[in-house]
Short mmCIF file of C-alpha atoms in Angstrom, two decimals:
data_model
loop_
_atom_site.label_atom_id
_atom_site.label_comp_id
_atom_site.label_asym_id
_atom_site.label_seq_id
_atom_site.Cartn_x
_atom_site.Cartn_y
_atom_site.Cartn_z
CA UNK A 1 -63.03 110.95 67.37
CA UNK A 2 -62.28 110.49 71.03
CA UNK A 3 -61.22 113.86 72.87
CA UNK A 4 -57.71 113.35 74.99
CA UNK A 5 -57.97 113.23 78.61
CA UNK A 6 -54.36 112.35 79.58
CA UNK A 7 -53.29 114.25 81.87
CA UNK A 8 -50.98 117.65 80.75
CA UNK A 9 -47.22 117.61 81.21
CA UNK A 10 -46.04 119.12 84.50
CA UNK A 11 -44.04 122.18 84.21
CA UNK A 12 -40.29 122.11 84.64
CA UNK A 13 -37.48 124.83 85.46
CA UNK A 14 -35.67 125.69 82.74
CA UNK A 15 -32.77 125.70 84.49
CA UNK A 16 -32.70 122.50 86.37
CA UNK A 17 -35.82 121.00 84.71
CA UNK A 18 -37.13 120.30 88.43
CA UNK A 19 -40.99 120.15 88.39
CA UNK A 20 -42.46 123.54 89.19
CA UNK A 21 -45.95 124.43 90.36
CA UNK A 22 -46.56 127.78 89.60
CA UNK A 23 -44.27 129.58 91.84
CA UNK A 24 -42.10 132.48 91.11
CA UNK A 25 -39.37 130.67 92.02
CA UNK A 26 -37.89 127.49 91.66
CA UNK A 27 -37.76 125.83 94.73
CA UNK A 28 -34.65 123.52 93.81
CA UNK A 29 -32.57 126.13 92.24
CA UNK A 30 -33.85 129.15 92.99
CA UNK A 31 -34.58 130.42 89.05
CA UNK A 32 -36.90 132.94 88.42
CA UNK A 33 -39.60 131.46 87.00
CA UNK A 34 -41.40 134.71 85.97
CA UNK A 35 -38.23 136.11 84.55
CA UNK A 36 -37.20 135.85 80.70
CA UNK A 37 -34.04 137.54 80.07
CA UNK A 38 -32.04 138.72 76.13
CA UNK A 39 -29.40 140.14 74.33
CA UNK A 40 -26.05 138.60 76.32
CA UNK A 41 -23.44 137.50 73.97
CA UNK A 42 -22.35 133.87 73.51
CA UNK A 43 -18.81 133.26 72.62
CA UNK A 44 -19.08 130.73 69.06
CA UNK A 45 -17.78 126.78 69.58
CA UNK A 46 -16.12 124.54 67.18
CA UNK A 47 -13.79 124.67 64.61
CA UNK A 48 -11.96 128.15 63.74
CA UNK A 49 -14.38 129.14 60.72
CA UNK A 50 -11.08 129.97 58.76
CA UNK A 51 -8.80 127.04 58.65
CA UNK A 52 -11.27 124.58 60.40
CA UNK A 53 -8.75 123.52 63.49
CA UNK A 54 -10.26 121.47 65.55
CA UNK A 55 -11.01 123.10 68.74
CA UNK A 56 -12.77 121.30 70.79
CA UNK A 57 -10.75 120.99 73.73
CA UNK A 58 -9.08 124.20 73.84
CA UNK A 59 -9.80 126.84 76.40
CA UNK A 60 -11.00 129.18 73.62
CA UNK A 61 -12.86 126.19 71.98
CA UNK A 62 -12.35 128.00 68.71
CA UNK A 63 -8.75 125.40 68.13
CA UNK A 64 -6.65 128.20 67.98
CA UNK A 65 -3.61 129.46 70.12
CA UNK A 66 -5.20 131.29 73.42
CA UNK A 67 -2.26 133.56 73.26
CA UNK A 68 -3.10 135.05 69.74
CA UNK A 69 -6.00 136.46 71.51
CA UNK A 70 -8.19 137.98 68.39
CA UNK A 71 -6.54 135.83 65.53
CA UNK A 72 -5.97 132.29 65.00
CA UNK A 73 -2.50 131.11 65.16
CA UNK A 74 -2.70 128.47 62.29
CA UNK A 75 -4.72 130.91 59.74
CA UNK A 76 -4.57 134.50 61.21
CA UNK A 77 -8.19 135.06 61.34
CA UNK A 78 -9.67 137.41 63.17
CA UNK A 79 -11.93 135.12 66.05
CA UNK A 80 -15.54 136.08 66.48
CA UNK A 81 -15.67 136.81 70.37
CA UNK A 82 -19.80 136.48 70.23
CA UNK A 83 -20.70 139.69 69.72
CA UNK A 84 -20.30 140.78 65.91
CA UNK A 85 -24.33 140.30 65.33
CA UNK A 86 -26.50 139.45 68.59
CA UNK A 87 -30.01 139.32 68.36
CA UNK A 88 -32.34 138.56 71.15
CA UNK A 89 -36.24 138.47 70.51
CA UNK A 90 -38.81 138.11 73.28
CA UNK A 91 -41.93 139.00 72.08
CA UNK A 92 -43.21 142.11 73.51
CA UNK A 93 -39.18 143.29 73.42
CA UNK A 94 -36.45 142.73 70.74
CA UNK A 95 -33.55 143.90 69.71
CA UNK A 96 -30.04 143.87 67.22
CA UNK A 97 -26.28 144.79 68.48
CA UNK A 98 -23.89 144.84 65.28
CA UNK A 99 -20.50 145.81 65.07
CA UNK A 100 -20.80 147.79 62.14
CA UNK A 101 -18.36 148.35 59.07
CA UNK A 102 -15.21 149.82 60.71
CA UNK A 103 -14.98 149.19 64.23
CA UNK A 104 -12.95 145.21 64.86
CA UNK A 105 -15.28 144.74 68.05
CA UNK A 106 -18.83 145.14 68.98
CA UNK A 107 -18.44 147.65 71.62
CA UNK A 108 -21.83 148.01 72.57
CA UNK A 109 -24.09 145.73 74.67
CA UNK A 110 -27.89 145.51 74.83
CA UNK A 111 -30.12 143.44 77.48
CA UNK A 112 -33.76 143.31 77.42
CA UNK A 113 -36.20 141.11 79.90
CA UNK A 114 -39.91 140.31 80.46
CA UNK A 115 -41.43 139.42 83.70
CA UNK A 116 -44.43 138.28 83.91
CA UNK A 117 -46.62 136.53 86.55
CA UNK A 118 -48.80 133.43 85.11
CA UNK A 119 -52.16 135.23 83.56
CA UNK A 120 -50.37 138.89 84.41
CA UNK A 121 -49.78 141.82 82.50
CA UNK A 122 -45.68 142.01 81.83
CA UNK A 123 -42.91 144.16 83.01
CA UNK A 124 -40.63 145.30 80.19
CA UNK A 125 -37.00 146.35 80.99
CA UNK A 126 -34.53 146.94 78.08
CA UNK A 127 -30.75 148.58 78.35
CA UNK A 128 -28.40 149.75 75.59
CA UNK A 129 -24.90 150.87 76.67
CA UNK A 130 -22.00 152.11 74.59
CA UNK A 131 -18.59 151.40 75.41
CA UNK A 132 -15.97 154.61 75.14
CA UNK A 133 -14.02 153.76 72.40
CA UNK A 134 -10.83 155.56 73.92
CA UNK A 135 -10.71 153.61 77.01
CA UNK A 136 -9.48 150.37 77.64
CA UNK A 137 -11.99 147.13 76.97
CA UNK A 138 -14.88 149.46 76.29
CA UNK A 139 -16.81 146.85 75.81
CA UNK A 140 -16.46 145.39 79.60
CA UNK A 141 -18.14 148.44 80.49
CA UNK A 142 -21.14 148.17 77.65
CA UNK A 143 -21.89 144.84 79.06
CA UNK A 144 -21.35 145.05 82.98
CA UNK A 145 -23.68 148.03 82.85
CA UNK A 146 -26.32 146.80 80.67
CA UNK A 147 -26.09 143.24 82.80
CA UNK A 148 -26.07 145.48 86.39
CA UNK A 149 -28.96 148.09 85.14
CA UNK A 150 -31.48 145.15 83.93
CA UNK A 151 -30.66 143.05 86.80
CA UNK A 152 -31.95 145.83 88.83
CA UNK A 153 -35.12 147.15 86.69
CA UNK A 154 -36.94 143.63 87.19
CA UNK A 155 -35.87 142.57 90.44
CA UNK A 156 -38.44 141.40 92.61
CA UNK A 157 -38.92 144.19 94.85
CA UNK A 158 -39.96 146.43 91.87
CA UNK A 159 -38.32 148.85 89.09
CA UNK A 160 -35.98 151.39 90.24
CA UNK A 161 -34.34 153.77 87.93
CA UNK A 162 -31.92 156.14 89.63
CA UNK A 163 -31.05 152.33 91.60
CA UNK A 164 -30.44 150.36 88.53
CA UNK A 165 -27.81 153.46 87.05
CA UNK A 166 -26.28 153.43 90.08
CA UNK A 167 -25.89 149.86 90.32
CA UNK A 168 -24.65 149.91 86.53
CA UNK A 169 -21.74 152.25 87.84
CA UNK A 170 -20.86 150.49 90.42
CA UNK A 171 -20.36 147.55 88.19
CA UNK A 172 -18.50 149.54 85.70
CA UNK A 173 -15.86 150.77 88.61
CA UNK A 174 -15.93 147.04 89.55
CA UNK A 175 -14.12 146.16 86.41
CA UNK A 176 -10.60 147.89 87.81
CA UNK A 177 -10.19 144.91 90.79
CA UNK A 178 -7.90 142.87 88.55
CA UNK A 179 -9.85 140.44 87.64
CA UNK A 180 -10.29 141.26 84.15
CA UNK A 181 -6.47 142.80 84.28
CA UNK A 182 -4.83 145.99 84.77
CA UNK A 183 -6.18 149.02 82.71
CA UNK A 184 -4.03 152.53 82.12
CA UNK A 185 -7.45 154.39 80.66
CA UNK A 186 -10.32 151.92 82.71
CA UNK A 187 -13.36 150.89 80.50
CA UNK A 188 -16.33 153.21 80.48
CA UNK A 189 -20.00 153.56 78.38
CA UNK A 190 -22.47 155.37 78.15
CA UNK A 191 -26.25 153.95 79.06
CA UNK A 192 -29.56 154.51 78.40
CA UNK A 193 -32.63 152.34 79.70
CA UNK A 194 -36.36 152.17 80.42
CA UNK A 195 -39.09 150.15 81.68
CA UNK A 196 -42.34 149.96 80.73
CA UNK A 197 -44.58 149.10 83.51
CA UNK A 198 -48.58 147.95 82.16
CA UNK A 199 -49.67 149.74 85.41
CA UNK A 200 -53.68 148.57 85.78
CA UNK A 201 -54.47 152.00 87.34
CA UNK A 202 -52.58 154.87 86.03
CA UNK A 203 -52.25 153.38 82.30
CA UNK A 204 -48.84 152.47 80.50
CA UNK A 205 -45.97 154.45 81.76
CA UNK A 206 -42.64 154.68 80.20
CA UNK A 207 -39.26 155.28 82.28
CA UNK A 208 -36.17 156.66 80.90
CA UNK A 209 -32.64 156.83 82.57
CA UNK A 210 -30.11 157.97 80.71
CA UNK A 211 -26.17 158.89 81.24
CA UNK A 212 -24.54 160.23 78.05
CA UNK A 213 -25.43 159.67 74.17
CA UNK A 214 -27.32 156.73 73.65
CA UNK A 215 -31.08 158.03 73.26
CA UNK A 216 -34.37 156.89 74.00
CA UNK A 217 -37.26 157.61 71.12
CA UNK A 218 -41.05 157.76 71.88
CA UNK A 219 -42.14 156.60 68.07
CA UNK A 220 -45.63 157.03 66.87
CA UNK A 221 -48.17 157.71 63.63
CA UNK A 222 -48.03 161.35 62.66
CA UNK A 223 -51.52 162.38 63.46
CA UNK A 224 -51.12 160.72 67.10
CA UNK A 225 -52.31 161.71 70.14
CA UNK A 226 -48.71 161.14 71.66
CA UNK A 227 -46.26 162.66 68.87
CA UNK A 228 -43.14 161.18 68.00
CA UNK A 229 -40.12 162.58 69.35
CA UNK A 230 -36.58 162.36 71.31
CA UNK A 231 -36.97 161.73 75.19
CA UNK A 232 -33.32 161.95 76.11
CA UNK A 233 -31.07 164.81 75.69
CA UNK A 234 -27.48 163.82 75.03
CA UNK A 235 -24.92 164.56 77.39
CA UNK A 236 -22.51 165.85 75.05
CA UNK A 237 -20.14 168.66 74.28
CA UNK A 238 -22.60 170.80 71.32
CA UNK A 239 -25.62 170.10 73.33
CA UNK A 240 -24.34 171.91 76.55
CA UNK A 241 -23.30 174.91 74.36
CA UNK A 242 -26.59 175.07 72.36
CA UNK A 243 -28.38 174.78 75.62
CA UNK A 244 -26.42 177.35 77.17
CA UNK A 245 -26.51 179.78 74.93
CA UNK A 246 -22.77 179.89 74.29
CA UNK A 247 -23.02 178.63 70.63
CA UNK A 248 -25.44 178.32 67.95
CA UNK A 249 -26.73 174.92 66.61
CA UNK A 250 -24.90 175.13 63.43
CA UNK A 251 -21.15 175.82 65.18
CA UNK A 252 -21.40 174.23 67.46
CA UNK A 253 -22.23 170.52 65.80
CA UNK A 254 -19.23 171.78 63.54
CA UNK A 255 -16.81 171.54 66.30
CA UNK A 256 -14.82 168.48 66.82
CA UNK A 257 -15.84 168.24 70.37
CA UNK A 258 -19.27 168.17 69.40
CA UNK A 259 -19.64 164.46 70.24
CA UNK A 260 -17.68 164.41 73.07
CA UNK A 261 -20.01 163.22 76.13
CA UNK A 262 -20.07 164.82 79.21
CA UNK A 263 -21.60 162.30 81.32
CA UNK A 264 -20.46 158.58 81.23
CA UNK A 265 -20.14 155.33 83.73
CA UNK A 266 -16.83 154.69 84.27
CA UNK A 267 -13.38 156.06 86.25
CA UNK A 268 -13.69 160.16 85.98
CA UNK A 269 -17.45 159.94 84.85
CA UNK A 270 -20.50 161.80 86.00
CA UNK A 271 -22.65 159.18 86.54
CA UNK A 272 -25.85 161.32 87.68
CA UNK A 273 -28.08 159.85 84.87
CA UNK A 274 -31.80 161.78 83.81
CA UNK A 275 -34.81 160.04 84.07
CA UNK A 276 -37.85 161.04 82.57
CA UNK A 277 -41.69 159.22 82.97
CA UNK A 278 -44.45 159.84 80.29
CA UNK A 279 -47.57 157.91 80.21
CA UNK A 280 -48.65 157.81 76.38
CA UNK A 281 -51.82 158.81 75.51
CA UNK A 282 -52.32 155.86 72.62
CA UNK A 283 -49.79 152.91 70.93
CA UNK A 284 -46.45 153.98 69.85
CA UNK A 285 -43.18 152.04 69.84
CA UNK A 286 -40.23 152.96 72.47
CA UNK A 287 -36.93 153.00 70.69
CA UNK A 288 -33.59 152.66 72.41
CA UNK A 289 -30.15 152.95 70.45
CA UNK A 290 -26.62 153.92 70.27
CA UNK A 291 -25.27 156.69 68.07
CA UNK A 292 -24.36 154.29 65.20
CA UNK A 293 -28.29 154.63 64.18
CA UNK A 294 -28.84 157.71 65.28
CA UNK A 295 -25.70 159.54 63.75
CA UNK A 296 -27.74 158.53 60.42
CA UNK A 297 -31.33 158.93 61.21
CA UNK A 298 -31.95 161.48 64.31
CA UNK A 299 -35.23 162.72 63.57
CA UNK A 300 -38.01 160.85 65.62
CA UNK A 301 -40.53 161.21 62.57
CA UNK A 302 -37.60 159.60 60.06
CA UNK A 303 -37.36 156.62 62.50
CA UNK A 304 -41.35 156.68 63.04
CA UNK A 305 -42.07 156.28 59.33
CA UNK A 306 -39.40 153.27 58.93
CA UNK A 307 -40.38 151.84 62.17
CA UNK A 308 -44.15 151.69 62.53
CA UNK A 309 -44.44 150.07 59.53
CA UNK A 310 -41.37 147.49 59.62
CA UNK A 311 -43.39 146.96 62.81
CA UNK A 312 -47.02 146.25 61.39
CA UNK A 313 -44.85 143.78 59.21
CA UNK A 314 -42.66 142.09 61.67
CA UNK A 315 -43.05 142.90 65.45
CA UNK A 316 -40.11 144.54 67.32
CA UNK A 317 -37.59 142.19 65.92
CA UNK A 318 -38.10 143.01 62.54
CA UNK A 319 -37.42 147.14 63.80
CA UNK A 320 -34.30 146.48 64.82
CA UNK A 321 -33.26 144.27 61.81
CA UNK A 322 -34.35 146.92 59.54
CA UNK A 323 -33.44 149.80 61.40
CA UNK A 324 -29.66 147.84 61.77
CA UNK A 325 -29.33 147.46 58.67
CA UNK A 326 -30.16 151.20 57.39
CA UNK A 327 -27.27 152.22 59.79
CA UNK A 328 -25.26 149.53 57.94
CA UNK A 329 -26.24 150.72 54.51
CA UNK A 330 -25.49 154.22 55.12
CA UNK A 331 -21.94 153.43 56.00
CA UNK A 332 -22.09 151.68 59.16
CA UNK A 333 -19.11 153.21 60.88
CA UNK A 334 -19.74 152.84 64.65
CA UNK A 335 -21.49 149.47 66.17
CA UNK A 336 -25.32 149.85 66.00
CA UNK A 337 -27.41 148.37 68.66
CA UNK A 338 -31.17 148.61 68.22
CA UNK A 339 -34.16 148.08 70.57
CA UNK A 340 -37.95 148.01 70.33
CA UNK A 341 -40.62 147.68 72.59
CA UNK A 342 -44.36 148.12 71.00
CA UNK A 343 -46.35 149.90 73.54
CA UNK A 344 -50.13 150.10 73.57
CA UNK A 345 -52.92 147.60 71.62
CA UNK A 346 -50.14 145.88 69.57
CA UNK A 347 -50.20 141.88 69.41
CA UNK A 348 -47.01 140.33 69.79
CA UNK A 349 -46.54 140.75 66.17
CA UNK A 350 -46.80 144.54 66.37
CA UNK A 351 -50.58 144.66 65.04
CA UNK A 352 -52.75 147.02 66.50
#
């Protein structure tokens, strides 16, 4: 047996495929080379899946008429614009954005990202953002705020919370310039995100921003030292009456404003988010999602009991495929997006 002494393959950028030498950056294009990024949507190529036009050099490339916008022209299909089932999985984060039963889009948007130096612990950042179904293009909103909010949690010169929300409203307003047309009700969302920073020093710590419904869940065994439960409060209509005094629980989840948020990115919002910072005191799994799981499964020791295990199984991915397709299977009428990040001794697999 004769032991291999050629000499290893020099890294390249994956965006130009330049040689790299260990570097953040990239020093022909400028890519972060620390930086791994998830959960944007990518519009489907080819053929329409209906009638099997060829599309290939349409603007659409789905071979269908631009101008029947979400059907085809030739069958009358309704086109998948990329975002009916996204999944993005990057080890120490994953998670699942589905439209659901009812809705006809996905009007939610998720992004997750990992940066890591070489031989460093890693910076987690995930963001989950609901669109406002009774607004225009909700889901412009979803995704310009989750894109905006990330962008911001990992940039180089370090996580910044209240920053990244405001930079997620500013690129929600953005959306009125024209560019993406003329709106008479302007999209909006809701957004909730965190980042979970290894911090040598202190320990783990976990931070939460959150402006309206979508919730943030610290998950984690029953007989924990760090007990499962909710670490957002929605911005909604009941809450602010239950919290106020003005109603009890019961009438005032029976109301029909009782979902109505309060709080929301977008023209007329309050965008002040919350942000909250715990530093668990063992493993546990962060949980972001939108209110198609939640509407289902509230309770943090419900979604604890599914989760931790799914997660012993699986890793994070696995969570938010199972925890999808509950949602789904108990009627699935909003969009559910899902996200897990294992937090504490877990491998990559999500075993302690």
């Amino acid at each position: 047996m004769s032991e291999n002494t050629s000499a290893p393959a020099a890294a390249a950028c994956p965006r130009c495929r330049e040689p790299v030498d260990g570097h953040r950056f990239c020093e022909n294009c400028g890519h972060d080379l620390w930086l791994r990024r998830g959960g944007a949507a990518r519009a489907p190529s080819g053929p329409c899946p209906g009638c099997g036009a060829n599309g290939t050099n349409t603007p659409n490339g789905f071979g269908v008429d631009e101008a029947g916008e979400d059907y085809c022209s030739t069958c009358g299909i309704r086109r998948d614009d990329g975002t009916e089932h996204i999944e993005a999985d990057l080890g120490q984060v994953a998670g699942v954005s589905d439209r659901g039963l009812v809705h006809a889009h996905n009007e939610d948007a998720m992004a997750v990202g990992v940066l890591a130096a070489p031989d460093g612990q890693a910076l987690v950042a995930a963001v989950v953002c609901d669109g406002v179904s009774t607004v225009d293009a909700p889901e412009l909103a979803s995704r310009a705020g989750a894109d905006a909010a990330l962008e911001r949690l990992l940039h180089p010169s370090g996580p910044d919370m209240s920053k990244a929300v405001e930079e997620a409203a500013d690129a929600v307003a953005a959306l009125v310039d024209g560019s993406h047309g003329h709106f008479r009700n302007p999209p909006s969302c809701t957004l909730v995100a965190a980042v979970v920073d290894p911090g040598p020093e202190d320990g783990v710590s976990i931070t939460v921003g959150w402006v309206g419904d979508s919730r943030a869940y610290w998950l984690a065994a029953p007989d924990a030292a760090e007990p499962a439960r909710l670490l957002t409060v929605d911005h909604s209509w009941a809450t602010e009456m239950i919290n106020s005094g003005t109603l009890d629980a019961e009438t005032a989840l029976a109301d029909r404003r009782a979902h109505a948020i309060t709080r929301w990115l977008g023209a007329g919002g309050e965008p002040h988010p919350e942000i909250v910072t715990i530093r668990p005191a063992g493993p546990g799994l962060l949980l972001l999602c939108s209110d198609g799981l939640w509407n289902y499964y509230p309770g943090a020791e419900e979604l604890a009991e599914v989760a931790l295990s799914t997660l012993a199984r699986g890793g994070p991915v696995a969570v938010a495929r199972e925890l999808t397709t509950i949602a789904l299977n108990a009627g699935g009428r909003d969009n559910v997006t899902v996200v897990a990040v294992p937090v504490g001794p877990w491998d990559e697999r999500g075993t302690p």
